[in-house]
Tab-separated table of C-alpha atoms and ligand atoms in Angstrom:
chain	number	residue	atom	x	y	z
A	1	MET	CA	7.208	-3.997	-38.487
A	2	ILE	CA	10.256	-1.763	-38.358
A	3	LEU	CA	10.520	1.570	-36.474
A	4	THR	CA	12.964	3.863	-38.190
A	5	ASN	CA	14.960	7.056	-37.585
A	6	ILE	CA	14.657	6.693	-33.772
A	7	LYS	CA	16.544	9.635	-32.350
A	8	GLN	CA	17.689	7.496	-29.447
A	9	LEU	CA	17.016	3.867	-28.704
A	10	VAL	CA	17.449	3.621	-24.946
A	11	GLY	CA	17.887	0.714	-22.487
A	12	ILE	CA	19.727	-1.887	-24.497
A	13	GLN	CA	20.833	-4.883	-22.529
A	14	SER	CA	22.423	-8.212	-23.202
A	15	GLU	CA	20.175	-11.353	-22.860
A	16	ASP	CA	21.772	-12.649	-19.707
A	17	LYS	CA	21.386	-9.367	-17.875
A	18	LEU	CA	18.251	-9.880	-15.559
A	19	LYS	CA	18.746	-6.891	-13.217
A	20	THR	CA	21.074	-3.987	-12.628
A	21	SER	CA	22.690	-3.028	-9.399
A	22	GLY	CA	25.306	-0.767	-7.874
A	23	PHE	CA	27.001	1.871	-10.068
A	24	GLU	CA	26.149	0.086	-13.294
A	25	MET	CA	22.604	1.484	-12.586
A	26	ASN	CA	23.979	4.888	-13.643
A	27	LYS	CA	24.451	3.585	-17.180
A	28	LEU	CA	22.019	3.293	-20.038
A	29	ASN	CA	23.046	1.774	-23.287
A	30	ILE	CA	21.892	3.876	-26.241
A	31	ILE	CA	22.053	3.819	-29.934
A	32	GLU	CA	21.586	7.192	-31.668
A	33	ASN	CA	19.614	7.336	-34.907
A	34	ALA	CA	18.461	3.749	-34.719
A	35	TYR	CA	16.001	1.254	-36.001
A	36	LEU	CA	14.037	-1.325	-34.134
A	37	GLN	CA	12.503	-4.406	-35.803
A	38	ILE	CA	9.573	-6.271	-34.462
A	39	ASN	CA	7.929	-9.522	-35.463
A	40	ASN	CA	5.311	-11.765	-33.739
A	41	GLY	CA	5.212	-9.466	-30.614
A	42	LYS	CA	8.992	-9.618	-30.095
A	43	ILE	CA	11.982	-7.524	-30.727
A	44	ILE	CA	13.959	-9.311	-33.531
A	45	GLY	CA	16.620	-6.744	-34.274
A	46	PHE	CA	17.941	-3.226	-33.811
A	47	GLY	CA	20.904	-1.104	-34.727
A	48	LYS	CA	22.108	2.079	-36.424
A	49	MET	CA	19.970	3.383	-39.331
A	50	LYS	CA	22.904	3.266	-41.592
A	51	ASP	CA	23.231	-0.471	-41.140
A	52	LEU	CA	19.591	-1.178	-41.961
A	53	SER	CA	18.874	-3.042	-45.103
A	54	MET	CA	15.235	-2.532	-45.949
A	55	ASP	CA	14.675	-5.189	-48.626
A	56	GLU	CA	12.062	-7.481	-47.239
A	57	ILE	CA	10.400	-5.129	-44.742
A	58	GLU	CA	6.712	-4.415	-45.202
A	59	GLU	CA	5.532	-2.108	-42.447
A	60	VAL	CA	7.623	0.996	-41.600
A	61	GLU	CA	6.930	3.665	-39.065
A	62	ASP	CA	9.128	6.644	-39.082
A	63	LEU	CA	9.881	7.955	-35.502
A	64	THR	CA	12.058	10.910	-36.405
A	65	GLY	CA	12.699	13.101	-33.307
A	66	LYS	CA	11.492	10.518	-30.864
A	67	LEU	CA	13.093	8.291	-28.212
A	68	VAL	CA	12.216	4.648	-27.772
A	69	LEU	CA	12.542	3.102	-24.367
A	70	PRO	CA	11.386	-0.181	-22.787
A	71	ALA	CA	7.847	0.177	-21.278
A	72	TRP	CA	7.720	0.766	-17.514
A	73	ASN	CA	7.301	-2.325	-15.296
A	74	ASP	CA	5.277	-1.367	-12.204
A	75	SER	CA	5.938	-4.218	-9.762
A	76	HIS	CA	3.891	-2.990	-6.780
A	77	THR	CA	0.339	-1.729	-6.994
A	78	HIS	CA	-3.033	-2.070	-5.257
A	79	LEU	CA	-4.802	-0.800	-8.432
A	80	VAL	CA	-8.074	-2.772	-7.696
A	81	TYR	CA	-9.904	-0.813	-5.051
A	82	ALA	CA	-13.337	0.547	-4.242
A	83	GLY	CA	-14.187	4.162	-3.598
A	84	THR	CA	-11.639	6.837	-2.622
A	85	ARG	CA	-10.215	8.370	0.536
A	86	GLU	CA	-9.777	12.076	0.010
A	87	LYS	CA	-11.313	12.748	3.395
A	88	GLU	CA	-8.189	11.261	4.958
A	89	PHE	CA	-6.145	13.459	2.658
A	90	ILE	CA	-7.803	16.532	4.344
A	91	ASP	CA	-7.297	14.952	7.762
A	92	ARG	CA	-3.566	14.795	7.036
A	93	ILE	CA	-3.426	18.313	5.818
A	94	ASN	CA	-5.114	19.153	9.114
A	95	GLY	CA	-2.251	17.462	10.938
A	96	LEU	CA	-3.184	13.751	11.508
A	97	SER	CA	-0.544	11.271	10.396
A	98	TYR	CA	-1.271	8.165	8.283
A	99	GLU	CA	-0.769	5.969	11.360
A	100	GLU	CA	-3.102	8.102	13.560
A	101	ILE	CA	-5.839	7.838	10.915
A	102	ALA	CA	-5.360	4.067	10.813
A	103	ALA	CA	-5.570	3.884	14.594
A	104	ARG	CA	-8.938	5.544	14.462
A	105	GLY	CA	-10.300	2.845	12.215
A	106	GLY	CA	-9.698	4.698	8.949
A	107	GLY	CA	-7.071	3.771	6.360
A	108	ILE	CA	-7.092	0.311	5.059
A	109	LEU	CA	-10.264	-0.606	7.025
A	110	ASN	CA	-11.994	2.315	5.378
A	111	SER	CA	-11.216	0.767	1.900
A	112	ALA	CA	-12.270	-2.642	3.256
A	113	LYS	CA	-15.765	-1.228	4.062
A	114	LEU	CA	-16.066	0.355	0.588
A	115	MET	CA	-14.939	-2.954	-0.990
A	116	GLU	CA	-17.604	-4.889	0.870
A	117	GLU	CA	-20.263	-2.475	-0.523
A	118	THR	CA	-19.015	-2.699	-4.102
A	119	SER	CA	-20.131	-5.310	-6.580
A	120	GLU	CA	-17.594	-7.342	-8.539
A	121	ASN	CA	-18.659	-5.753	-11.809
A	122	ASP	CA	-18.309	-2.143	-10.400
A	123	LEU	CA	-15.016	-3.043	-8.956
A	124	TYR	CA	-13.841	-4.325	-12.330
A	125	ALA	CA	-15.019	-1.309	-14.226
A	126	ALA	CA	-13.171	1.100	-11.959
A	127	ALA	CA	-9.956	-1.067	-12.057
A	128	GLU	CA	-10.214	-1.339	-15.856
A	129	ASN	CA	-10.326	2.417	-16.099
A	130	ARG	CA	-7.273	2.861	-13.926
A	131	LEU	CA	-5.374	0.231	-15.820
A	132	LYS	CA	-6.072	1.887	-19.165
A	133	GLN	CA	-4.850	5.159	-17.650
A	134	VAL	CA	-1.566	3.761	-16.552
A	135	MET	CA	-0.939	1.884	-19.732
A	136	ASN	CA	-1.445	5.183	-21.511
A	137	MET	CA	1.334	6.633	-19.334
A	138	GLY	CA	3.631	3.747	-20.466
A	139	THR	CA	3.200	0.892	-18.077
A	140	GLY	CA	3.721	-2.386	-19.904
A	141	ALA	CA	3.491	-4.900	-17.091
A	142	ILE	CA	2.010	-4.569	-13.663
A	143	GLU	CA	1.651	-6.386	-10.328
A	144	ILE	CA	-1.644	-5.913	-8.447
A	145	LYS	CA	-2.479	-6.959	-4.888
A	146	SER	CA	-5.615	-7.937	-3.125
A	147	GLY	CA	-5.919	-6.802	0.552
A	148	TYR	CA	-8.967	-4.645	0.768
A	149	GLY	CA	-11.381	-7.637	1.036
A	150	LEU	CA	-10.110	-8.962	4.355
A	151	SER	CA	-12.760	-11.704	4.199
A	152	LEU	CA	-12.912	-14.850	2.113
A	153	ASN	CA	-15.415	-13.422	-0.322
A	154	GLY	CA	-13.823	-10.011	-0.423
A	155	GLU	CA	-10.361	-11.405	-1.152
A	156	LEU	CA	-11.699	-13.709	-3.859
A	157	LYS	CA	-13.693	-10.821	-5.416
A	158	MET	CA	-10.472	-8.796	-5.648
A	159	LEU	CA	-8.345	-11.582	-6.973
A	160	ARG	CA	-10.982	-12.635	-9.578
A	161	THR	CA	-11.053	-8.962	-10.691
A	162	ILE	CA	-7.243	-9.088	-11.148
A	163	LYS	CA	-7.587	-12.353	-13.083
A	164	ARG	CA	-10.236	-10.762	-15.370
A	165	LEU	CA	-7.893	-7.780	-16.063
A	166	ASN	CA	-5.179	-10.226	-16.990
A	167	GLU	CA	-7.439	-12.014	-19.338
A	168	LYS	CA	-8.790	-8.862	-21.012
A	169	PHE	CA	-5.453	-6.999	-21.621
A	170	ASP	CA	-2.314	-7.946	-23.435
A	171	LEU	CA	-0.065	-6.625	-20.734
A	172	THR	CA	1.275	-9.028	-18.127
A	173	VAL	CA	-0.641	-8.766	-14.774
A	174	LYS	CA	0.782	-10.526	-11.796
A	175	ALA	CA	-1.484	-11.200	-8.898
A	176	THR	CA	-0.503	-11.091	-5.218
A	177	PHE	CA	-2.621	-12.209	-2.320
A	178	LEU	CA	-2.464	-9.714	0.586
A	179	GLY	CA	-4.971	-11.151	3.098
A	180	ALA	CA	-2.772	-9.970	5.919
A	181	HIS	CA	-3.030	-6.265	5.079
A	182	ALA	CA	-4.838	-5.061	8.196
A	183	LEU	CA	-6.811	-6.759	11.002
A	184	PRO	CA	-10.549	-6.533	10.287
A	185	LYS	CA	-12.620	-4.892	13.024
A	186	LYS	CA	-14.384	-8.170	13.682
A	187	TYR	CA	-11.064	-9.854	14.720
A	188	LYS	CA	-9.789	-6.824	16.674
A	189	ASN	CA	-8.972	-8.887	19.734
A	190	ASN	CA	-8.407	-12.151	17.964
A	191	LYS	CA	-5.562	-11.813	15.470
A	192	GLU	CA	-4.902	-15.685	15.540
A	193	LYS	CA	-8.424	-16.323	14.336
A	194	TYR	CA	-7.922	-14.040	11.400
A	195	LEU	CA	-4.608	-15.707	10.509
A	196	ASP	CA	-6.391	-18.982	10.703
A	197	LEU	CA	-9.085	-17.695	8.222
A	198	ILE	CA	-6.260	-16.698	5.812
A	199	ILE	CA	-4.390	-20.089	6.278
A	200	LYS	CA	-7.339	-22.463	6.373
A	201	GLU	CA	-9.996	-20.809	4.183
A	202	MET	CA	-8.509	-18.194	1.904
A	203	LEU	CA	-5.296	-19.910	0.850
A	204	PRO	CA	-6.975	-23.232	-0.213
A	205	ASN	CA	-9.615	-21.440	-2.308
A	206	ILE	CA	-7.018	-19.193	-3.985
A	207	GLU	CA	-4.996	-22.199	-4.971
A	208	LYS	CA	-8.038	-24.051	-6.228
A	209	GLU	CA	-9.018	-21.236	-8.502
A	210	GLY	CA	-5.421	-20.382	-9.441
A	211	LEU	CA	-5.864	-16.780	-8.419
A	212	ALA	CA	-2.444	-15.673	-7.236
A	213	GLU	CA	1.261	-16.236	-7.723
A	214	TYR	CA	2.589	-14.282	-4.844
A	215	ILE	CA	1.765	-13.762	-1.167
A	216	ASP	CA	2.154	-10.456	0.739
A	217	ILE	CA	1.842	-9.336	4.370
A	218	PHE	CA	2.062	-5.774	5.830
A	219	CYS	CA	4.737	-6.564	8.447
A	220	GLU	CA	4.615	-3.417	10.584
A	221	THR	CA	4.143	-2.267	14.106
A	222	ASN	CA	0.437	-2.201	14.839
A	223	TYR	CA	-0.289	-4.432	11.803
A	224	PHE	CA	1.416	-7.901	11.492
A	225	SER	CA	4.533	-9.052	13.309
A	226	VAL	CA	7.580	-10.986	12.143
A	227	ASP	CA	6.094	-14.183	13.684
A	228	ASP	CA	2.857	-13.586	11.802
A	229	MET	CA	4.943	-13.232	8.594
A	230	HIS	CA	6.511	-16.576	9.308
A	231	LYS	CA	3.154	-18.290	9.589
A	232	ILE	CA	1.785	-16.607	6.524
A	233	LEU	CA	4.725	-17.170	4.262
A	234	GLU	CA	4.970	-20.824	5.384
A	235	ALA	CA	1.345	-21.347	4.549
A	236	GLY	CA	1.670	-19.526	1.322
A	237	ARG	CA	4.512	-21.753	0.253
A	238	LYS	CA	2.413	-24.799	0.914
A	239	HIS	CA	-0.041	-23.415	-1.675
A	240	GLY	CA	2.609	-22.494	-4.191
A	241	LEU	CA	2.750	-18.672	-3.482
A	242	LYS	CA	6.059	-16.794	-3.388
A	243	PRO	CA	6.626	-13.867	-1.055
A	244	LYS	CA	6.602	-10.224	-2.104
A	245	VAL	CA	6.149	-8.265	1.081
A	246	HIS	CA	5.530	-4.840	2.733
A	247	VAL	CA	8.263	-4.194	5.261
A	248	ASN	CA	10.016	-1.289	6.946
A	249	GLN	CA	7.494	1.443	5.998
A	250	PHE	CA	7.310	3.016	9.395
A	251	THR	CA	9.536	0.869	11.676
A	252	SER	CA	12.332	-1.665	11.331
A	253	ILE	CA	11.188	-4.867	13.115
A	254	GLY	CA	13.120	-7.618	11.349
A	255	GLY	CA	10.797	-8.152	8.485
A	256	ILE	CA	13.466	-7.960	5.783
A	257	GLN	CA	15.543	-10.725	7.459
A	258	LYS	CA	12.420	-12.965	7.750
A	259	ALA	CA	11.380	-12.387	4.213
A	260	ILE	CA	14.818	-13.311	2.947
A	261	GLU	CA	14.681	-16.455	5.042
A	262	TRP	CA	11.609	-17.387	2.948
A	263	ASP	CA	13.357	-16.460	-0.313
A	264	ALA	CA	11.127	-13.457	-0.990
A	265	ILE	CA	11.165	-12.217	-4.532
A	266	SER	CA	11.007	-8.672	-3.253
A	267	VAL	CA	10.958	-6.626	-0.097
A	268	ASP	CA	8.969	-3.390	-0.657
A	269	HIS	CA	8.792	0.065	0.908
A	270	LEU	CA	12.073	0.277	3.056
A	271	GLU	CA	11.527	3.892	4.038
A	272	VAL	CA	13.104	3.105	7.486
A	273	MET	CA	16.300	0.976	7.314
A	274	ASN	CA	19.048	0.275	9.800
A	275	GLY	CA	22.557	-1.115	9.326
A	276	LYS	CA	21.342	-4.753	9.839
A	277	ASP	CA	18.611	-4.315	7.207
A	278	PHE	CA	21.144	-3.219	4.575
A	279	ASN	CA	23.512	-6.137	5.420
A	280	ALA	CA	20.693	-8.657	5.227
A	281	LEU	CA	20.018	-7.601	1.555
A	282	LYS	CA	23.668	-7.818	0.392
A	283	ASN	CA	24.291	-10.476	-2.309
A	284	LYS	CA	20.728	-11.791	-2.194
A	285	SER	CA	18.467	-12.669	-5.040
A	286	THR	CA	15.656	-10.772	-3.243
A	287	ILE	CA	15.283	-7.342	-4.806
A	288	ALA	CA	14.334	-4.152	-2.836
A	289	THR	CA	11.446	-2.119	-4.116
A	290	LEU	CA	11.111	1.614	-3.426
A	291	LEU	CA	7.895	3.633	-3.636
A	292	PRO	CA	8.658	7.322	-3.794
A	293	SER	CA	5.081	8.493	-4.598
A	294	CYS	CA	3.944	6.929	-1.280
A	295	SER	CA	6.581	8.899	0.633
A	296	PHE	CA	5.623	12.028	-1.226
A	297	PHE	CA	1.976	11.664	-0.589
A	298	ILE	CA	1.910	10.703	3.005
A	299	ASN	CA	4.957	12.746	3.909
A	300	ILE	CA	7.243	10.001	5.146
A	301	PRO	CA	11.016	9.508	4.562
A	302	PHE	CA	12.007	8.469	0.977
A	303	GLY	CA	13.592	5.083	0.527
A	304	PRO	CA	17.424	4.978	0.613
A	305	ALA	CA	18.003	4.568	-3.137
A	306	LYS	CA	21.443	6.192	-3.152
A	307	LYS	CA	22.724	4.040	-0.278
A	308	LEU	CA	21.400	0.961	-2.009
A	309	ILE	CA	23.368	1.862	-5.112
A	310	GLU	CA	26.539	2.420	-3.083
A	311	LYS	CA	26.054	-0.863	-1.301
A	312	ASN	CA	25.491	-2.697	-4.585
A	313	ILE	CA	21.972	-3.799	-3.498
A	314	SER	CA	19.516	-3.987	-6.472
A	315	PHE	CA	16.188	-2.160	-6.332
A	316	ALA	CA	13.172	-1.558	-8.410
A	317	LEU	CA	10.892	1.510	-8.397
A	318	ALA	CA	7.104	1.171	-8.385
A	319	THR	CA	3.986	3.327	-7.880
A	320	ASP	CA	2.241	1.531	-4.979
A	321	TYR	CA	-0.964	2.872	-6.692
A	322	ASN	CA	-3.562	2.652	-3.993
A	323	PRO	CA	-6.342	4.945	-2.456
A	324	GLY	CA	-4.544	5.573	0.867
A	325	SER	CA	-0.833	6.214	0.427
A	326	SER	CA	-0.368	6.729	-3.312
A	327	PRO	CA	-3.525	7.526	-5.444
A	328	ASN	CA	-1.438	7.791	-8.548
A	329	GLY	CA	-0.136	5.096	-10.857
A	330	ASN	CA	2.210	7.294	-13.026
A	331	MET	CA	5.589	5.701	-13.433
A	332	ASN	CA	6.883	8.927	-15.018
A	333	LEU	CA	6.216	10.771	-11.796
A	334	VAL	CA	7.813	7.978	-9.799
A	335	ASN	CA	11.058	8.449	-11.946
A	336	ALA	CA	10.939	12.184	-11.393
A	337	LEU	CA	10.482	11.744	-7.624
A	338	ALA	CA	13.342	9.230	-7.431
A	339	CYS	CA	15.678	11.703	-9.128
A	340	ILE	CA	14.516	14.806	-7.221
A	341	LYS	CA	13.857	13.364	-3.678
A	342	MET	CA	16.098	10.308	-3.639
A	343	ASN	CA	18.893	12.010	-5.543
A	344	ILE	CA	19.662	9.319	-8.060
A	345	SER	CA	20.500	9.778	-11.673
A	346	PRO	CA	17.778	9.491	-14.435
A	347	GLU	CA	19.695	6.457	-15.670
A	348	ALA	CA	19.409	4.664	-12.349
A	349	ALA	CA	15.694	5.577	-12.099
A	350	PHE	CA	15.076	4.215	-15.675
A	351	ASN	CA	16.875	0.963	-14.874
A	352	ALA	CA	14.975	0.560	-11.600
A	353	SER	CA	11.644	1.167	-13.401
A	354	THR	CA	12.267	-1.141	-16.438
A	355	LEU	CA	14.617	-4.086	-16.006
A	356	ASN	CA	14.594	-4.153	-12.208
A	357	GLY	CA	10.796	-3.824	-12.168
A	358	ALA	CA	10.641	-6.808	-14.459
A	359	TYR	CA	12.909	-8.714	-12.173
A	360	ALA	CA	10.597	-7.917	-9.227
A	361	MET	CA	7.803	-9.697	-11.163
A	362	GLU	CA	10.065	-12.523	-12.399
A	363	ILE	CA	9.705	-11.508	-16.031
A	364	SER	CA	13.021	-9.974	-16.776
A	365	LYS	CA	13.943	-12.803	-19.115
A	366	ASN	CA	11.095	-11.589	-21.346
A	367	THR	CA	10.905	-7.839	-20.851
A	368	GLY	CA	12.462	-4.774	-19.233
A	369	SER	CA	15.075	-3.856	-21.834
A	370	ILE	CA	15.789	-3.569	-25.574
A	371	THR	CA	17.014	-7.118	-26.205
A	372	GLU	CA	16.658	-9.350	-29.163
A	373	GLY	CA	14.119	-12.037	-28.398
A	374	LYS	CA	12.339	-10.008	-25.642
A	375	LEU	CA	8.728	-8.883	-25.894
A	376	ALA	CA	8.166	-5.717	-27.943
A	377	ASN	CA	6.978	-3.736	-24.848
A	378	ILE	CA	8.179	-0.238	-25.649
A	379	ASN	CA	7.445	3.461	-25.078
A	380	VAL	CA	7.818	6.217	-27.742
A	381	THR	CA	8.267	9.680	-26.425
A	382	SER	CA	7.170	13.036	-27.888
A	383	ASN	CA	9.876	15.057	-29.629
A	384	ILE	CA	12.189	15.701	-26.702
A	385	ASN	CA	15.983	16.253	-26.620
A	386	SER	CA	17.025	13.568	-24.136
A	387	TYR	CA	15.654	11.049	-21.792
A	388	GLY	CA	16.796	13.196	-18.850
A	389	PHE	CA	14.114	15.667	-19.911
A	390	MET	CA	11.431	13.220	-18.768
A	391	PRO	CA	12.159	13.298	-14.980
A	392	TYR	CA	13.362	16.940	-15.274
A	393	SER	CA	9.917	18.074	-16.435
A	394	PHE	CA	8.255	16.305	-13.501
A	395	GLY	CA	4.597	15.799	-13.365
A	396	GLN	CA	4.253	15.656	-17.125
A	397	ASN	CA	3.968	12.668	-19.400
A	398	HIS	CA	6.117	12.510	-22.483
A	399	ILE	CA	5.157	8.996	-23.405
A	400	GLU	CA	3.293	9.472	-26.685
A	401	ARG	CA	2.636	5.873	-27.647
A	402	THR	CA	3.050	2.478	-25.977
A	403	MET	CA	3.447	-0.906	-27.631
A	404	ILE	CA	2.677	-3.995	-25.647
A	405	LYS	CA	3.640	-7.366	-27.088
A	406	GLY	CA	4.003	-5.836	-30.591
A	407	LYS	CA	0.718	-3.956	-30.621
A	408	TRP	CA	0.195	-0.223	-30.219
A	409	ILE	CA	-2.275	0.395	-27.468
A	410	ASN	CA	-2.773	4.056	-28.347
B	1	NIG	O1	1.693	0.046	0.442
B	1	NIG	N1	1.349	-0.022	3.644
B	1	NIG	C1	0.435	-0.783	3.349
B	1	NIG	N2	-0.303	-0.784	2.261
B	1	NIG	C2	-0.445	0.283	1.346
B	1	NIG	C3	-1.360	1.343	1.816
B	1	NIG	C4	-2.642	0.880	1.904
B	1	NIG	C5	-3.769	1.967	2.180
B	1	NIG	O2	-3.506	2.931	2.932
B	1	NIG	O3	-4.808	1.721	1.635
B	1	NIG	C6	0.944	0.762	1.028
B	1	NIG	O4	1.292	1.985	1.284
B	2	FE	FE1	1.772	-1.267	-1.132
């Protein structure tokens, strides 16, 4: 298949470029008036229209007036969940903070209760719906976490649901086990016992069924400590799971340093950062992941995207799609919020949402940019003048069509 007369082909990278960082994030390589050639689910060529020889091509699609970009890579979500939490939304409007709601037994524990009451089939149906919605907004690969089960059966139910989504859809779905998301009521005064349950019961079963690739922990004041993280990541490694962790959302307690010690693939949130935290991230393979829609929704500081660029620390942008802190999986909105509230350029936001998102899921060799040999995971826009129009017209979706592994999904 060949896509022709593309107004702008955006996000071209060389094969060896696996992530962008520093001021190079402010650059997007573009070809005006371009073609893109696809075969067997992969990009096999691109260039200027005037250089295209059409001899043996069978299928042609004319994209006059449209931009083509790599599909979004959303590297941090909790898209599998039961029920919703709009009551907490009202509580926050009336003055309670996210942390105060959690301290009253709401928050994550609220979702855990709803999870317990929901069958695997109903859970799957709701998640499938959400996944279709985000794919229609341009997401071409996604990471999904467990963490609302908080029991052996609950966590397995969530992870099996994620596996089923991966089997049903063409898009890449990466699974992360987040047993240490909150302390269940039952273990209120016995955290060690819950950690034991994770380590001795959940992890062996997850490995046996091949249900996850990554391990996560909510390392935060009033949730899990840095020592807890050490235990969990150590146990995870024994079962072949690599760390992608929640750190520095409300307080800086040393989680970043500990995660790096365990070769974390990514450290996510980072709304609260001190000098030591920035230093720990310099020249590391671990990528930061910022979640602007979470900051927006629960009214907390936005992650320090601009500073990370200045310090040459690579970061991805993701939605954090979940019922408590970001009930929205729209990567277009994430891009707009990153530009508007974190003050970064549309180019930096695009790079963070495409190639760097792929890096945060360890798939940037195969996707995240327009590169020969990579998967044909692309977004086609409506007739807009420039890619900057997308974050500028915030809250709207200008992705008209999405192709995943060479197939149009809409
Ligand atoms: O990434 N911070 C921890 N976990 C989620 C929120 C979970 C929830 O409130 O349901 C997050 O923000
Ligand atoms: Fe999260």
